[in-house]
PDB file of C-alpha atoms in Angstrom:
ATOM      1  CA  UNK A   1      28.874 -13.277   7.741  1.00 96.00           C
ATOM      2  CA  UNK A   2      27.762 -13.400  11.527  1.00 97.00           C
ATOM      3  CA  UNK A   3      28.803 -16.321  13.059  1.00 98.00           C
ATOM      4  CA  UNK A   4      28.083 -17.980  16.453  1.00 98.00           C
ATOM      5  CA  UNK A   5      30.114 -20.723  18.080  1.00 98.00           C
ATOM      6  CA  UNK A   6      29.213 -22.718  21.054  1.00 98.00           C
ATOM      7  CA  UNK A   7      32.000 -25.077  23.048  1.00 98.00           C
ATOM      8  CA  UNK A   8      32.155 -26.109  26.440  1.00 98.00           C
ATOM      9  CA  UNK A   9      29.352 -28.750  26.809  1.00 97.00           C
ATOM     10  CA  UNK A  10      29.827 -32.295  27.490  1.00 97.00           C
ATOM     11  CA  UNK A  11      28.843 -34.917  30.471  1.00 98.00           C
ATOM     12  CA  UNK A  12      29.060 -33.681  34.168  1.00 98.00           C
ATOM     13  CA  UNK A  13      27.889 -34.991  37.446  1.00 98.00           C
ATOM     14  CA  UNK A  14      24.709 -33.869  39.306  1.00 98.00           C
ATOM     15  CA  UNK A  15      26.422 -30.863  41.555  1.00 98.00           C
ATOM     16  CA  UNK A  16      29.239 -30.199  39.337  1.00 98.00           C
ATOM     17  CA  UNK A  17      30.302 -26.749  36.933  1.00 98.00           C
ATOM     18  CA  UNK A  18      30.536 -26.330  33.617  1.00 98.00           C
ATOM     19  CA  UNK A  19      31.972 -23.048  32.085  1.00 98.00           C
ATOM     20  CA  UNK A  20      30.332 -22.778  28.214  1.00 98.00           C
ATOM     21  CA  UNK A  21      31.705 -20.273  25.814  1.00 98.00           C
ATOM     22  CA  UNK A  22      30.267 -18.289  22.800  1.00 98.00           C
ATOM     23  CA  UNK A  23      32.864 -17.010  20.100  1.00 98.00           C
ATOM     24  CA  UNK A  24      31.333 -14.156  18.249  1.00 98.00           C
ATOM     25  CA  UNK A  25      32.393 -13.046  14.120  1.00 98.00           C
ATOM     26  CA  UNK A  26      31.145 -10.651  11.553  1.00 98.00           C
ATOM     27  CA  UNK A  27      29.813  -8.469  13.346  1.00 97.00           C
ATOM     28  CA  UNK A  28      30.488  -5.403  16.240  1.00 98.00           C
ATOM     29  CA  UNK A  29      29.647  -7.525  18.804  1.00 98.00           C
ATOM     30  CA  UNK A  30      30.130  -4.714  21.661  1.00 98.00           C
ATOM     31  CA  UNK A  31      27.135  -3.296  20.285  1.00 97.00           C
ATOM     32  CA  UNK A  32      24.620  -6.371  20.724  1.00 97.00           C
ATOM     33  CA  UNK A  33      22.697  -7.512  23.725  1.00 97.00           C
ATOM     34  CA  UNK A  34      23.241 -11.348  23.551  1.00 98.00           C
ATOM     35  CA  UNK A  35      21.032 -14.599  25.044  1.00 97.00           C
ATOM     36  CA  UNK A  36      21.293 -18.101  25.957  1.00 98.00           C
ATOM     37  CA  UNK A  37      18.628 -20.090  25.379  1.00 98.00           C
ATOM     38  CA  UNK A  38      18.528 -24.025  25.682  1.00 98.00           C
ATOM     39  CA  UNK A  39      16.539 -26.758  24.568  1.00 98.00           C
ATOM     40  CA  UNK A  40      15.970 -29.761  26.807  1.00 98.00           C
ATOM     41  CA  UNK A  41      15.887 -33.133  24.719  1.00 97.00           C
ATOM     42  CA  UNK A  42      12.123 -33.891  22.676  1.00 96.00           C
ATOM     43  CA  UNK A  43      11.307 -29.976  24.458  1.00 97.00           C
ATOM     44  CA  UNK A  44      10.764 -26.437  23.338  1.00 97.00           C
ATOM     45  CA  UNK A  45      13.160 -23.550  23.411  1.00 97.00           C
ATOM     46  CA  UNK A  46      13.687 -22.081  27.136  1.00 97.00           C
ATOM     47  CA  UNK A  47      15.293 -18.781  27.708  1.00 96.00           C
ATOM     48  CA  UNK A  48      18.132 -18.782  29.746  1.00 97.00           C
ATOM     49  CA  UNK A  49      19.837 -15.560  30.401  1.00 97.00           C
ATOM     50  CA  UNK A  50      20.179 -12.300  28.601  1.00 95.00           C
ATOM     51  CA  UNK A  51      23.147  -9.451  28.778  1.00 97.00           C
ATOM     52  CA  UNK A  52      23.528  -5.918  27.879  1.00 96.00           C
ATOM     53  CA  UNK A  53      26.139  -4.675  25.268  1.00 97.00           C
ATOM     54  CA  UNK A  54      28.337  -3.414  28.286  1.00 96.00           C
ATOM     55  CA  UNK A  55      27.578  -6.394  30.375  1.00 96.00           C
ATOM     56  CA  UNK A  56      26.483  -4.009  33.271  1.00 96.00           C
ATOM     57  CA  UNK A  57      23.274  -5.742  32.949  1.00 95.00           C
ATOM     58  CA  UNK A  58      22.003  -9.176  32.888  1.00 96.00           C
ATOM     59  CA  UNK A  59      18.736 -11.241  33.674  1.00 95.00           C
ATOM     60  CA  UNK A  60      18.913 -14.487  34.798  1.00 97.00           C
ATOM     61  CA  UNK A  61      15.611 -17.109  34.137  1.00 96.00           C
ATOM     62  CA  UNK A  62      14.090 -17.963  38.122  1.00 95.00           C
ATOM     63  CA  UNK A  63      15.350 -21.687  36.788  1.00 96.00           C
ATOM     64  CA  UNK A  64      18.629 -20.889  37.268  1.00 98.00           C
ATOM     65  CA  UNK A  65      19.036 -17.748  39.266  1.00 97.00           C
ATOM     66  CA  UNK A  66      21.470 -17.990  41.970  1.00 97.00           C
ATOM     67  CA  UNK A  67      23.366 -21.329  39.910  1.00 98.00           C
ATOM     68  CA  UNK A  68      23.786 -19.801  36.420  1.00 98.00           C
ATOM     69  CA  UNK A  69      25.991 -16.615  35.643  1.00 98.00           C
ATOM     70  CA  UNK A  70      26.162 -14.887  32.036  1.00 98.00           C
ATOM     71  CA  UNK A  71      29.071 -12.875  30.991  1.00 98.00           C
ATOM     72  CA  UNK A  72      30.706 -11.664  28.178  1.00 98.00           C
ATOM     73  CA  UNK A  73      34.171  -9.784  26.863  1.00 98.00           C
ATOM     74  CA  UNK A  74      33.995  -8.330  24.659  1.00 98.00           C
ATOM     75  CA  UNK A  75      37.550  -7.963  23.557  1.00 98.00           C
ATOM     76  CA  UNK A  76      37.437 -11.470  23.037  1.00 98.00           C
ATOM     77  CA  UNK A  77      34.196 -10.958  21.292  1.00 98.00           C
ATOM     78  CA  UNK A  78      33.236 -13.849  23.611  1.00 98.00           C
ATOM     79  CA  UNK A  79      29.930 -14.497  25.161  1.00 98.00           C
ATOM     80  CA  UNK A  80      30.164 -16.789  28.460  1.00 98.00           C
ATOM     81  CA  UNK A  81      27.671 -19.117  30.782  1.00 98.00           C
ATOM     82  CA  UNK A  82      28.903 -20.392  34.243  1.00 98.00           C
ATOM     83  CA  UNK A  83      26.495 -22.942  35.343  1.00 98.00           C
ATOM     84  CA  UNK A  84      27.191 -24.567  38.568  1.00 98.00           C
ATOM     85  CA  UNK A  85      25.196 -27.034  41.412  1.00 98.00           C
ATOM     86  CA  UNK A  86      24.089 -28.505  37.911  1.00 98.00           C
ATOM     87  CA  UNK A  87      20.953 -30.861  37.985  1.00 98.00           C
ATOM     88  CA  UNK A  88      19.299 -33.650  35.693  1.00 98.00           C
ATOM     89  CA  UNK A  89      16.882 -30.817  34.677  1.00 98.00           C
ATOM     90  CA  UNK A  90      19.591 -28.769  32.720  1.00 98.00           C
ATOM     91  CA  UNK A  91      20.190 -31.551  30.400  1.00 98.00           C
ATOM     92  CA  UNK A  92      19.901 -29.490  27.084  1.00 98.00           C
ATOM     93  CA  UNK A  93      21.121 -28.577  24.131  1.00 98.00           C
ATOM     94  CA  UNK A  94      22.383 -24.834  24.804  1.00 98.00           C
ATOM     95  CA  UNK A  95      22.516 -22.242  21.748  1.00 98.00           C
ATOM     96  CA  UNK A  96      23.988 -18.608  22.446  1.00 98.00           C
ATOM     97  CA  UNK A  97      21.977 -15.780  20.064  1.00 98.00           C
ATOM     98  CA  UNK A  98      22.526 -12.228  18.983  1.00 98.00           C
ATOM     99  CA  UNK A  99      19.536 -10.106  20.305  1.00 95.00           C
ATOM    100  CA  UNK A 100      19.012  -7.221  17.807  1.00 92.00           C
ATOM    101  CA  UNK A 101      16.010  -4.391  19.087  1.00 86.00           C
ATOM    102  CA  UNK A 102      13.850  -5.417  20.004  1.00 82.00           C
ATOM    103  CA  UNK A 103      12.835  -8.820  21.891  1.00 89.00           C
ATOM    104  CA  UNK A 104      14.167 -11.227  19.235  1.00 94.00           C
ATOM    105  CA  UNK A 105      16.798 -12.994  17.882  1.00 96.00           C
ATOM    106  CA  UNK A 106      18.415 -12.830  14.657  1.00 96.00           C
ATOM    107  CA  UNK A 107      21.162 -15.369  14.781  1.00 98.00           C
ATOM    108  CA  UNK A 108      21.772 -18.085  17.252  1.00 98.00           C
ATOM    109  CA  UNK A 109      24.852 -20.372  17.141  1.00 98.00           C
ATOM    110  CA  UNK A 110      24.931 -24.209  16.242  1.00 98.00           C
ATOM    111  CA  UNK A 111      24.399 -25.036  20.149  1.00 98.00           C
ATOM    112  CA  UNK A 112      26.519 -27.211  22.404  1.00 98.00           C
ATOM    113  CA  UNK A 113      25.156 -30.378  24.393  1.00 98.00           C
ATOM    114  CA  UNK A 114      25.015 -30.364  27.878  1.00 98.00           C
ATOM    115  CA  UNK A 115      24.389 -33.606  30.135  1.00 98.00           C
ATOM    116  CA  UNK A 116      23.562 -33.847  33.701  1.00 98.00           C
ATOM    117  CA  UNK A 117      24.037 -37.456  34.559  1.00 97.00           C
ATOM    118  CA  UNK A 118      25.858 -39.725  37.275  1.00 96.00           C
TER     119      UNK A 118
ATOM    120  CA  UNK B   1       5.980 -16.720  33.561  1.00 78.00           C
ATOM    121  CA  UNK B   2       4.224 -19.937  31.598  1.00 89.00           C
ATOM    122  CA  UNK B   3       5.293 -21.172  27.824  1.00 94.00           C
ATOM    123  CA  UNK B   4       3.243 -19.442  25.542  1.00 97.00           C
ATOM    124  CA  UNK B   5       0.346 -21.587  24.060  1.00 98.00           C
ATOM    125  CA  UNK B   6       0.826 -23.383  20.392  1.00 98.00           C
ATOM    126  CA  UNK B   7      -1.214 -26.472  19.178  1.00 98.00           C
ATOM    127  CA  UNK B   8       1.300 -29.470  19.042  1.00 98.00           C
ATOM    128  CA  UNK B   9       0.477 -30.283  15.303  1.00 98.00           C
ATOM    129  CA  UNK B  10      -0.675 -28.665  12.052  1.00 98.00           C
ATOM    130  CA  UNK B  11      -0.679 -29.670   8.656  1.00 97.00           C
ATOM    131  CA  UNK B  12      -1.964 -29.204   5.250  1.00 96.00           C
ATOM    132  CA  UNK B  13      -0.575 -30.124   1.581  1.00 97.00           C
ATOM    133  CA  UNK B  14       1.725 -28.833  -0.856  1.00 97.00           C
ATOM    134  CA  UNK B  15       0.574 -25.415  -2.316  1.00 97.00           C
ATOM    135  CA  UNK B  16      -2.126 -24.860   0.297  1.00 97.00           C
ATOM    136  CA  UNK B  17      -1.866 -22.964   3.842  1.00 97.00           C
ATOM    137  CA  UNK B  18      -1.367 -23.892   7.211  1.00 98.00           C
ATOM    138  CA  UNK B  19      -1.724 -21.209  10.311  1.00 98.00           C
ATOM    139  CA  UNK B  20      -0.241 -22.020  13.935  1.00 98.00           C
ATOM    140  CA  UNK B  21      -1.711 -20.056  16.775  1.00 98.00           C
ATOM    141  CA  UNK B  22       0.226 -19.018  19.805  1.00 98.00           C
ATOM    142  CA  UNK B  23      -2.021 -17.651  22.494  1.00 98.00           C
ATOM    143  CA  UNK B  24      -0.720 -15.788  25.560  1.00 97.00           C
ATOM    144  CA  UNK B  25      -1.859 -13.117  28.008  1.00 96.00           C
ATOM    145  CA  UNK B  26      -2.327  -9.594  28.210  1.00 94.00           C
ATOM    146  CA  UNK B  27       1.376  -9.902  30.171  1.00 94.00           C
ATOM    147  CA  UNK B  28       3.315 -10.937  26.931  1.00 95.00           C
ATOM    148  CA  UNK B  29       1.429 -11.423  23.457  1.00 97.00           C
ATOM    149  CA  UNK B  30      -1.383  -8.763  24.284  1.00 96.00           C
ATOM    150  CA  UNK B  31       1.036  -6.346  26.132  1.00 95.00           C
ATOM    151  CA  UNK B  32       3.533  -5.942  23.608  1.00 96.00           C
ATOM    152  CA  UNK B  33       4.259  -6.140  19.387  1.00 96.00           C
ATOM    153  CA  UNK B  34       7.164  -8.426  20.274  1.00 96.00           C
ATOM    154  CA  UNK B  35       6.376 -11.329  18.755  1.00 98.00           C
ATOM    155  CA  UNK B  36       8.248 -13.515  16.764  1.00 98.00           C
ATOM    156  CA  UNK B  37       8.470 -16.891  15.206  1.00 98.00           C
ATOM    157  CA  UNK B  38      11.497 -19.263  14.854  1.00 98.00           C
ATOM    158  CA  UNK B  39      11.666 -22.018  12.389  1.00 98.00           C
ATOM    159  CA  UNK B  40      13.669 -25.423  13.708  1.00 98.00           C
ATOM    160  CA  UNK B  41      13.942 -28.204  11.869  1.00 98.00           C
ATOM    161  CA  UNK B  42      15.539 -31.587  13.867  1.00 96.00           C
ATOM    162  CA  UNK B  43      18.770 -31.604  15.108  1.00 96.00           C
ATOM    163  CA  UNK B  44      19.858 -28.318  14.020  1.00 98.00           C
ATOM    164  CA  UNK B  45      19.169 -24.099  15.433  1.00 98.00           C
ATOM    165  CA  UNK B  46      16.242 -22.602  15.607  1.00 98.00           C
ATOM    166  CA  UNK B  47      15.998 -19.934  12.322  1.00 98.00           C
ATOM    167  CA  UNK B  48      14.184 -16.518  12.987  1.00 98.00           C
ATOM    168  CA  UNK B  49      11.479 -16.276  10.543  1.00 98.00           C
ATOM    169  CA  UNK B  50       9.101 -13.402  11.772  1.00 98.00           C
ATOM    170  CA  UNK B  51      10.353 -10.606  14.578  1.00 98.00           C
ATOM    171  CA  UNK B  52       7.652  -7.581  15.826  1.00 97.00           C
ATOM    172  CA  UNK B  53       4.349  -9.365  14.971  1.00 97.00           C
ATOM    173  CA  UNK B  54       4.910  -8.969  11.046  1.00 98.00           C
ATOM    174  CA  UNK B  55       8.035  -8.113   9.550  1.00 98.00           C
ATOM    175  CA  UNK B  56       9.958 -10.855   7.762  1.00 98.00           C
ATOM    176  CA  UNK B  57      14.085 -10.771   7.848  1.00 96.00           C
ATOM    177  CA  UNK B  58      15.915 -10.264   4.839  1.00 96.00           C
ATOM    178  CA  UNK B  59      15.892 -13.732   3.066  1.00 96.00           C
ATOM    179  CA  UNK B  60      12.824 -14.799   4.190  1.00 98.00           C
ATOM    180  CA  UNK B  61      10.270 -15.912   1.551  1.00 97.00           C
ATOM    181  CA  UNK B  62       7.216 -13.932   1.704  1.00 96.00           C
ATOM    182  CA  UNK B  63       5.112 -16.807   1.916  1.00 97.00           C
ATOM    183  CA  UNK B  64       5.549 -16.413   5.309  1.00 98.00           C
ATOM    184  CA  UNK B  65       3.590 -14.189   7.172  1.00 98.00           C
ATOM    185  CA  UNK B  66       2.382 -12.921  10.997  1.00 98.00           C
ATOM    186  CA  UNK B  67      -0.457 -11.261  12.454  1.00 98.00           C
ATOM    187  CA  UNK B  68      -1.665 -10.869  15.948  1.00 98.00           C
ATOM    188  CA  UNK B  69      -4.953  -9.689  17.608  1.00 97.00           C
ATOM    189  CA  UNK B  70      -5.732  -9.676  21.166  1.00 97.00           C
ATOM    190  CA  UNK B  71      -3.634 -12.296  23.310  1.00 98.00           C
ATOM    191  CA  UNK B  72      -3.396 -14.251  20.259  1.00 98.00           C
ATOM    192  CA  UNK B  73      -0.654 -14.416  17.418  1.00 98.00           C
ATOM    193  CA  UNK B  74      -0.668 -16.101  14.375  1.00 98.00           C
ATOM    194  CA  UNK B  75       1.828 -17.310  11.766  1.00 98.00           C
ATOM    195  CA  UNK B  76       0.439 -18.281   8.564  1.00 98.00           C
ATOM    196  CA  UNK B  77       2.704 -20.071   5.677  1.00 98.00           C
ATOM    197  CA  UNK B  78       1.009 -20.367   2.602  1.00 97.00           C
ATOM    198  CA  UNK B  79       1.327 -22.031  -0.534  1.00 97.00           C
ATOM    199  CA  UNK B  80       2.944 -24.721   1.948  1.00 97.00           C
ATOM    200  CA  UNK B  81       6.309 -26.708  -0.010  1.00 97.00           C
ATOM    201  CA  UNK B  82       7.619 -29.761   1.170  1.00 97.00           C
ATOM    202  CA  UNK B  83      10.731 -27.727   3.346  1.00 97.00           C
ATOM    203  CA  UNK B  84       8.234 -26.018   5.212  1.00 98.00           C
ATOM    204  CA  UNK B  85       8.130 -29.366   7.287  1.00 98.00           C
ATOM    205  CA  UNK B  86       9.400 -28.358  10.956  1.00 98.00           C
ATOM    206  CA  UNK B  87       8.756 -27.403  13.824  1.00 98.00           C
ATOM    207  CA  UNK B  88       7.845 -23.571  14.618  1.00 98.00           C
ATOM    208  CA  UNK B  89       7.892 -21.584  18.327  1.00 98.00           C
ATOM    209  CA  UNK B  90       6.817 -18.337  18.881  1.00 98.00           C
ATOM    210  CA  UNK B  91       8.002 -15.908  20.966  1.00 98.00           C
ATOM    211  CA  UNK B  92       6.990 -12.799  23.125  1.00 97.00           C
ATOM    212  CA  UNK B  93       8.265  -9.979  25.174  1.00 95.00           C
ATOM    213  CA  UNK B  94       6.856 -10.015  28.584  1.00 93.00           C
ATOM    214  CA  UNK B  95       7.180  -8.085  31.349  1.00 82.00           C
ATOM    215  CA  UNK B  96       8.878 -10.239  34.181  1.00 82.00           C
ATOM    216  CA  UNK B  97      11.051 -12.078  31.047  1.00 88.00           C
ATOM    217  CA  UNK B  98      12.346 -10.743  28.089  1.00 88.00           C
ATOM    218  CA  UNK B  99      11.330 -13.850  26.399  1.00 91.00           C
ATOM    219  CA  UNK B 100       9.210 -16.316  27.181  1.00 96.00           C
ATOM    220  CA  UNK B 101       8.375 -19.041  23.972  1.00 97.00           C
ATOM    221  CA  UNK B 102       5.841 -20.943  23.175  1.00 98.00           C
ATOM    222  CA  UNK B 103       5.120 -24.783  23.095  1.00 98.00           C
ATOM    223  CA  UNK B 104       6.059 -25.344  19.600  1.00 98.00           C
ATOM    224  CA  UNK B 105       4.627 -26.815  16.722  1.00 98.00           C
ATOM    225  CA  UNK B 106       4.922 -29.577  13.780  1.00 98.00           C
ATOM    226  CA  UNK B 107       4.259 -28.784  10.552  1.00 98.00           C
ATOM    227  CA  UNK B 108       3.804 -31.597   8.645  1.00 98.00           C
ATOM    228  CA  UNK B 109       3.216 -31.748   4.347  1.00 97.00           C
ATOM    229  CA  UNK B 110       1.342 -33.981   3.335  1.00 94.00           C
TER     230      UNK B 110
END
């Protein structure tokens, strides 16, 4: 059964990090592009980022280019999202999802809550 | 790249059919056949329910089905039961985003 498991959110100040995490199961994970997508409170679905199989390439949402980085390992079958110089704006709900070809996505985790706030 | 286009509320009663629009551009919905439609009901993840314009994942009931034409697609549900109450985002390839969704939409049963 292909499981997705979020952890890492919680309540962080306006300029601070937060490292979230994405454990991957049942399934060959190496083998999957993989996304993170949030969901600001009341909103739609935003895509966030996006990551080749290998990792040697990823695609970043103009939203948070240049604060946001998406990784993965996958000998931890682990999917990863640094977000730093947070803001109010990336309050969300943040859920990590397999990307099977091509442009969708099959299975997304239970998502984890993030909140900007002083 | 702007959120795709859905009305913010359809509805319709049990047994009958209810069809959500989601327009876009000749950029993402016209460009490509990859749409799809997600299926989210409150509090919990969003459920893929219709990937490449029309085909339906394993598990899916067939009552469920997509079409597009032009910059426009379309997911229709019919014979509409009571669990079809959520909401429902579509989805497109484009080319400066991989995905870009749209605006989402309430079903409600009456």
């Amino acid at each position: 059964e292909v499981q997705l498991v979020e952890s890492g959110g919680g309540l962080v100040q306006p300029g601070g990090s937060l490292r979230l995490s994405c454990e991957a199961s049942g399934f060959t994970f190496s083998t999957y592009w993989m996304s993170w997508v949030r969901q600001a409170p009341g909103k739609g679905l935003e895509w966030v980022a996006n990551i080749k199989p290998d990792g040697s390439s990823k695609y970043h949402a103009d939203s948070v280019k240049g604060r946001f980085i998406i990784s993965r390992d996958n000998a931890k079958n682990s999917l990863y999202l640094e977000m730093n110089s947070l803001r109010a704006e990336d309050t969300a709900v943040y859920y990590c999802a397999r990307n099977p070809p091509f442009h969708h996505a099959d299975y997304w985790g239970q998502g984890t809550l993030v909140i900007v706030s002083s | 790249q702007s959120a795709l286009t859905q009305p913010p509320s359809a509805s319709g009663s049990p047994g009958q059919s209810v069809t959500i629009s989601c327009t876009g551009t000749s950029s993402d919905v016209g460009g490509y056949n990859y749409v799809s439609w997600y299926q989210q009901y409150p509090g919990k993840a969003p459920k893929l329910m219709i990937y490449e314009v029309n085909k339906r994942p394993s598990g899916v009931p067939d009552r469920f089905s997509g079409s597009k034409s032009g910059n426009t697609a379309s997911l229709t549900v019919s014979g509409l039961q009571a669990e079809d109450e959520a909401d429902y985002y579509c989805s497109s390839y484009a080319a400066s985003v991989p995905f870009v969704f749209g605006t989402g939409t309430k079903v409600t049963v009456l």
